[in-house]
Amino acid sequence: MINKGLDLARLTDKRQFAFVDGLSDLFYNSSTATAPSQPSFPGPTLPRTVLPIRSQPGPVQARTPHPVPRPGNVSANPASKEIGPVKRLQLSGNGTAALDALERDIAAVIKDLKTPTPGEAEEPEVLLIVDEPDLLLVATGPSKGIGATEMGEWIMGLQENVHATILTLAADSPLIHNASASAHQLATPLETEHAAFAICSAHRAQMVMQLRNLETGAARDVSGVLRISKGGAWGQNDVGAEGNWEEREVLYFVQRDGGVSAFGRGE
């Protein structure tokens, strides 16, 4: 098994990668000014307290000099440095107006990536990865006017600017099955909106990849089940490009070194 990574710093310098931070400053209000400091007035004088008598001083240990670090041992932490300029999103307003503002910020970054560099004859194709956009459903809710319908339209608006999109969503059983008609308990508004958003996204996708735990419980040599299936939009675009592609379900195991191996049941 060969582990291959991506040099994001080099790809950023070549304008082949851009990162949009949609979490750090999402709910930060930059227009909020700091409150002026209140002037302090002298308060009433507190009565003096009598300090206890100190004990007799004991022997003082000799101080040893601190070791001076060598220049070769000092290394910068690469994780503390950001990879190129990072666009940070900020949510302001309610409903579709707030989502439209986020879409414009992301579209501006995509437009910069699609601008041909010297020597390129054609416009580069951009792959958009949207990681956990259902956070907006959890963090906003009906009070902000953002539901499954608004989120679906927002994702489709982003897809118009790119060649392909990878969307990651939480599809835990309590969030999906509790909102079904066969559930024995009343679903919460969050469960209803989240289930609608996840199911509609799967119907609009060409391919669905699902990761889940083993039904029989935890295992020492198996991390979970990986299933790849056709989405609701399979075959609608690029007719004939899929070929004889078939759905499959395999087991996967995450090793200690970070590598992942996939194998069929019984192998």
Short mmCIF file of C-alpha atoms in Angstrom, two decimals:
data_model
loop_
_atom_site.label_atom_id
_atom_site.label_comp_id
_atom_site.label_asym_id
_atom_site.label_seq_id
_atom_site.Cartn_x
_atom_site.Cartn_y
_atom_site.Cartn_z
CA MET A 1 0.00 0.00 0.00
CA ILE A 2 1.42 3.37 -1.05
CA ASN A 3 0.55 6.46 0.96
CA LYS A 4 0.35 9.57 -1.20
CA GLY A 5 -0.29 13.00 0.20
CA LEU A 6 -0.96 16.42 -1.27
CA ASP A 7 1.43 19.33 -0.90
CA LEU A 8 -1.23 21.95 -0.23
CA ALA A 9 1.31 24.75 0.14
CA ARG A 10 2.74 24.08 -3.32
CA LEU A 11 -0.73 23.73 -4.84
CA THR A 12 -1.75 27.03 -3.26
CA ASP A 13 1.27 28.79 -4.73
CA LYS A 14 0.35 27.38 -8.14
CA ARG A 15 -3.27 28.54 -7.67
CA GLN A 16 -4.56 24.99 -7.81
CA PHE A 17 -5.95 24.89 -4.27
CA ALA A 18 -7.79 27.34 -2.02
CA PHE A 19 -9.19 26.91 1.47
CA VAL A 20 -12.31 28.70 2.68
CA ASP A 21 -12.72 28.71 6.46
CA GLY A 22 -16.42 28.44 7.19
CA LEU A 23 -16.18 27.92 10.94
CA SER A 24 -13.69 30.19 12.73
CA ASP A 25 -15.42 33.54 12.10
CA LEU A 26 -18.82 32.32 10.91
CA PHE A 27 -20.73 33.94 13.77
CA TYR A 28 -18.24 36.72 14.49
CA ASN A 29 -19.74 40.21 14.21
CA SER A 30 -16.96 42.52 13.08
CA SER A 31 -19.14 45.62 13.46
CA THR A 32 -19.47 45.14 17.18
CA ALA A 33 -17.32 47.75 18.87
CA THR A 34 -15.67 47.20 22.16
CA ALA A 35 -17.39 48.93 25.05
CA PRO A 36 -15.49 51.93 26.44
CA SER A 37 -13.82 51.36 29.74
CA GLN A 38 -15.65 52.82 32.69
CA PRO A 39 -13.75 55.35 34.83
CA SER A 40 -12.73 54.00 38.18
CA PHE A 41 -13.60 55.93 41.30
CA PRO A 42 -11.98 55.41 44.66
CA GLY A 43 -14.17 53.30 46.86
CA PRO A 44 -14.39 53.21 50.62
CA THR A 45 -11.16 52.41 52.41
CA LEU A 46 -11.10 48.85 53.67
CA PRO A 47 -9.90 48.19 57.19
CA ARG A 48 -6.36 47.01 57.54
CA THR A 49 -5.72 43.38 58.25
CA VAL A 50 -2.93 41.98 60.36
CA LEU A 51 -0.61 39.68 58.44
CA PRO A 52 0.53 36.49 60.16
CA ILE A 53 4.12 36.25 61.37
CA ARG A 54 6.36 34.51 58.91
CA SER A 55 8.09 31.31 59.87
CA GLN A 56 11.84 31.06 60.14
CA PRO A 57 13.52 30.89 56.75
CA GLY A 58 14.88 27.50 55.78
CA PRO A 59 17.94 26.64 53.75
CA VAL A 60 17.85 27.85 50.17
CA GLN A 61 18.86 25.38 47.52
CA ALA A 62 21.48 26.41 45.03
CA ARG A 63 20.12 27.54 41.71
CA THR A 64 21.24 25.67 38.63
CA PRO A 65 21.51 27.43 35.27
CA HIS A 66 18.78 26.66 32.77
CA PRO A 67 19.95 24.70 29.74
CA VAL A 68 20.37 26.89 26.68
CA PRO A 69 18.54 25.38 23.69
CA ARG A 70 20.69 24.67 20.70
CA PRO A 71 19.84 26.39 17.43
CA GLY A 72 19.43 23.02 15.75
CA ASN A 73 16.75 21.91 18.22
CA VAL A 74 14.48 24.92 17.59
CA SER A 75 11.93 24.07 14.95
CA ALA A 76 8.87 25.96 13.85
CA ASN A 77 5.52 24.28 14.18
CA PRO A 78 4.18 23.84 10.66
CA ALA A 79 0.63 23.37 11.95
CA SER A 80 0.60 26.92 13.32
CA LYS A 81 1.11 28.40 9.86
CA GLU A 82 -1.76 28.81 7.45
CA ILE A 83 -1.44 27.56 3.91
CA GLY A 84 -1.68 30.66 1.79
CA PRO A 85 -4.40 33.29 2.08
CA VAL A 86 -7.51 31.91 3.77
CA LYS A 87 -10.98 33.32 3.15
CA ARG A 88 -13.08 33.32 6.33
CA LEU A 89 -16.84 33.34 5.98
CA GLN A 90 -19.11 35.43 8.20
CA LEU A 91 -22.85 34.83 8.52
CA SER A 92 -24.87 38.02 8.67
CA GLY A 93 -28.61 38.39 8.30
CA ASN A 94 -31.29 35.73 8.03
CA GLY A 95 -32.64 33.28 5.49
CA THR A 96 -31.61 33.24 1.86
CA ALA A 97 -29.99 36.67 2.10
CA ALA A 98 -27.41 35.33 4.55
CA LEU A 99 -26.76 32.25 2.41
CA ASP A 100 -26.45 34.38 -0.74
CA ALA A 101 -23.71 36.41 0.93
CA LEU A 102 -21.81 33.23 1.77
CA GLU A 103 -22.27 32.01 -1.80
CA ARG A 104 -20.80 35.23 -3.21
CA ASP A 105 -17.73 34.93 -1.00
CA ILE A 106 -17.13 31.32 -2.04
CA ALA A 107 -17.82 32.11 -5.71
CA ALA A 108 -15.17 34.84 -5.61
CA VAL A 109 -12.55 32.31 -4.50
CA ILE A 110 -13.69 29.87 -7.19
CA LYS A 111 -13.48 32.58 -9.84
CA ASP A 112 -9.89 33.29 -8.85
CA LEU A 113 -9.01 29.61 -9.22
CA LYS A 114 -10.71 29.41 -12.62
CA THR A 115 -8.74 32.34 -14.01
CA PRO A 116 -6.25 30.83 -16.48
CA THR A 117 -2.62 31.30 -15.58
CA PRO A 118 -0.01 32.24 -18.21
CA GLY A 119 0.49 29.24 -20.43
CA GLU A 120 -2.96 27.70 -19.89
CA ALA A 121 -5.17 27.61 -22.93
CA GLU A 122 -8.38 26.50 -21.23
CA GLU A 123 -10.13 27.41 -18.02
CA PRO A 124 -9.22 24.92 -15.26
CA GLU A 125 -11.95 22.71 -13.82
CA VAL A 126 -12.59 23.22 -10.11
CA LEU A 127 -13.59 20.50 -7.65
CA LEU A 128 -15.51 21.92 -4.68
CA ILE A 129 -15.45 20.05 -1.36
CA VAL A 130 -18.10 21.23 1.11
CA ASP A 131 -17.44 19.70 4.52
CA GLU A 132 -20.39 19.42 6.92
CA PRO A 133 -22.64 22.24 5.65
CA ASP A 134 -25.38 20.86 7.91
CA LEU A 135 -23.67 22.81 10.68
CA LEU A 136 -25.78 25.78 9.60
CA LEU A 137 -28.94 23.81 10.33
CA VAL A 138 -27.73 23.00 13.82
CA ALA A 139 -26.36 26.45 14.63
CA THR A 140 -29.16 28.57 13.17
CA GLY A 141 -32.50 26.80 12.99
CA PRO A 142 -35.92 28.29 12.21
CA SER A 143 -35.06 31.52 14.02
CA LYS A 144 -32.63 32.40 11.21
CA GLY A 145 -34.91 31.21 8.43
CA ILE A 146 -32.45 28.55 7.22
CA GLY A 147 -33.92 25.11 6.61
CA ALA A 148 -33.45 22.13 4.33
CA THR A 149 -34.97 23.91 1.32
CA GLU A 150 -32.75 26.96 1.68
CA MET A 151 -29.65 24.81 2.20
CA GLY A 152 -30.43 22.73 -0.90
CA GLU A 153 -30.80 25.82 -3.07
CA TRP A 154 -27.55 27.20 -1.64
CA ILE A 155 -25.64 24.03 -2.55
CA MET A 156 -27.09 24.06 -6.08
CA GLY A 157 -26.01 27.67 -6.46
CA LEU A 158 -22.44 26.72 -5.56
CA GLN A 159 -22.49 23.79 -8.00
CA GLU A 160 -23.15 26.16 -10.88
CA ASN A 161 -19.66 27.62 -10.42
CA VAL A 162 -17.63 24.38 -10.40
CA HIS A 163 -17.11 21.22 -12.42
CA ALA A 164 -17.93 18.76 -9.61
CA THR A 165 -18.84 18.84 -5.93
CA ILE A 166 -18.12 16.53 -3.01
CA LEU A 167 -20.55 17.00 -0.13
CA THR A 168 -20.04 15.43 3.31
CA LEU A 169 -22.98 15.16 5.68
CA ALA A 170 -23.69 13.53 9.01
CA ALA A 171 -26.12 10.67 8.45
CA ASP A 172 -26.35 9.18 11.92
CA SER A 173 -29.34 7.00 12.63
CA PRO A 174 -30.96 9.34 15.20
CA LEU A 175 -30.85 12.23 12.73
CA ILE A 176 -32.28 10.28 9.80
CA HIS A 177 -34.57 7.52 11.04
CA ASN A 178 -36.24 9.49 13.84
CA ALA A 179 -37.75 11.77 11.21
CA SER A 180 -39.31 8.89 9.25
CA ALA A 181 -42.99 8.06 9.39
CA SER A 182 -42.27 4.70 11.04
CA ALA A 183 -40.57 6.29 14.05
CA HIS A 184 -42.29 5.70 17.37
CA GLN A 185 -41.52 9.16 18.71
CA LEU A 186 -42.12 12.68 17.52
CA ALA A 187 -39.14 14.06 15.61
CA THR A 188 -37.60 17.37 16.61
CA PRO A 189 -37.40 20.23 14.08
CA LEU A 190 -33.64 19.65 13.78
CA GLU A 191 -34.12 15.95 12.96
CA THR A 192 -36.79 16.78 10.39
CA GLU A 193 -34.73 19.44 8.61
CA HIS A 194 -31.51 17.44 8.74
CA ALA A 195 -33.14 14.29 7.36
CA ALA A 196 -34.76 16.26 4.54
CA PHE A 197 -31.47 17.93 3.62
CA ALA A 198 -29.48 14.67 3.66
CA ILE A 199 -32.06 12.68 1.69
CA CYS A 200 -32.55 15.41 -0.93
CA SER A 201 -28.78 15.72 -1.33
CA ALA A 202 -28.53 11.96 -1.96
CA HIS A 203 -31.28 12.17 -4.60
CA ARG A 204 -29.42 14.97 -6.40
CA ALA A 205 -26.04 13.19 -6.22
CA GLN A 206 -24.58 10.94 -8.90
CA MET A 207 -22.73 8.81 -6.37
CA VAL A 208 -23.19 8.22 -2.63
CA MET A 209 -20.43 6.97 -0.34
CA GLN A 210 -21.49 5.82 3.11
CA LEU A 211 -19.36 4.97 6.14
CA ARG A 212 -20.96 3.14 9.04
CA ASN A 213 -20.02 0.93 11.96
CA LEU A 214 -20.39 -2.81 12.02
CA GLU A 215 -23.85 -4.08 12.89
CA THR A 216 -22.26 -6.74 15.12
CA GLY A 217 -20.27 -4.23 17.17
CA ALA A 218 -16.64 -3.21 17.34
CA ALA A 219 -13.90 -5.45 15.93
CA ARG A 220 -10.16 -5.39 16.39
CA ASP A 221 -9.27 -5.71 12.70
CA VAL A 222 -12.23 -3.88 11.12
CA SER A 223 -13.06 -0.19 11.53
CA GLY A 224 -16.35 -0.14 9.65
CA VAL A 225 -18.25 -0.65 6.42
CA LEU A 226 -17.77 1.37 3.23
CA ARG A 227 -20.61 1.35 0.74
CA ILE A 228 -20.58 3.06 -2.65
CA SER A 229 -23.90 3.28 -4.44
CA LYS A 230 -25.54 5.19 -7.27
CA GLY A 231 -27.28 8.42 -6.39
CA GLY A 232 -30.58 9.70 -7.68
CA ALA A 233 -28.90 11.70 -10.46
CA TRP A 234 -26.86 8.77 -11.76
CA GLY A 235 -26.72 8.74 -15.57
CA GLN A 236 -28.37 12.12 -16.07
CA ASN A 237 -25.13 13.82 -17.15
CA ASP A 238 -22.44 12.49 -19.51
CA VAL A 239 -24.54 9.62 -20.79
CA GLY A 240 -22.39 6.55 -21.40
CA ALA A 241 -19.44 7.78 -19.35
CA GLU A 242 -20.26 5.56 -16.37
CA GLY A 243 -19.79 2.28 -18.23
CA ASN A 244 -20.50 -0.97 -16.42
CA TRP A 245 -20.07 0.50 -12.96
CA GLU A 246 -21.69 -1.46 -10.14
CA GLU A 247 -22.41 -0.75 -6.51
CA ARG A 248 -20.23 -2.38 -3.89
CA GLU A 249 -19.87 -2.73 -0.15
CA VAL A 250 -16.52 -3.51 1.48
CA LEU A 251 -14.94 -3.45 4.92
CA TYR A 252 -12.20 -0.98 5.81
CA PHE A 253 -9.56 -0.79 8.51
CA VAL A 254 -7.70 2.33 9.66
CA GLN A 255 -4.18 1.37 10.67
CA ARG A 256 -2.00 3.00 13.30
CA ASP A 257 0.10 4.85 10.74
CA GLY A 258 -3.00 6.43 9.19
CA GLY A 259 -3.16 4.11 6.22
CA VAL A 260 -6.49 2.58 5.22
CA SER A 261 -7.01 -0.87 3.73
CA ALA A 262 -10.25 -2.07 2.13
CA PHE A 263 -11.26 -5.69 1.66
CA GLY A 264 -14.37 -7.74 0.98
CA ARG A 265 -16.25 -9.78 3.52
CA GLY A 266 -14.51 -13.06 4.22
CA GLU A 267 -11.19 -11.99 2.68
#
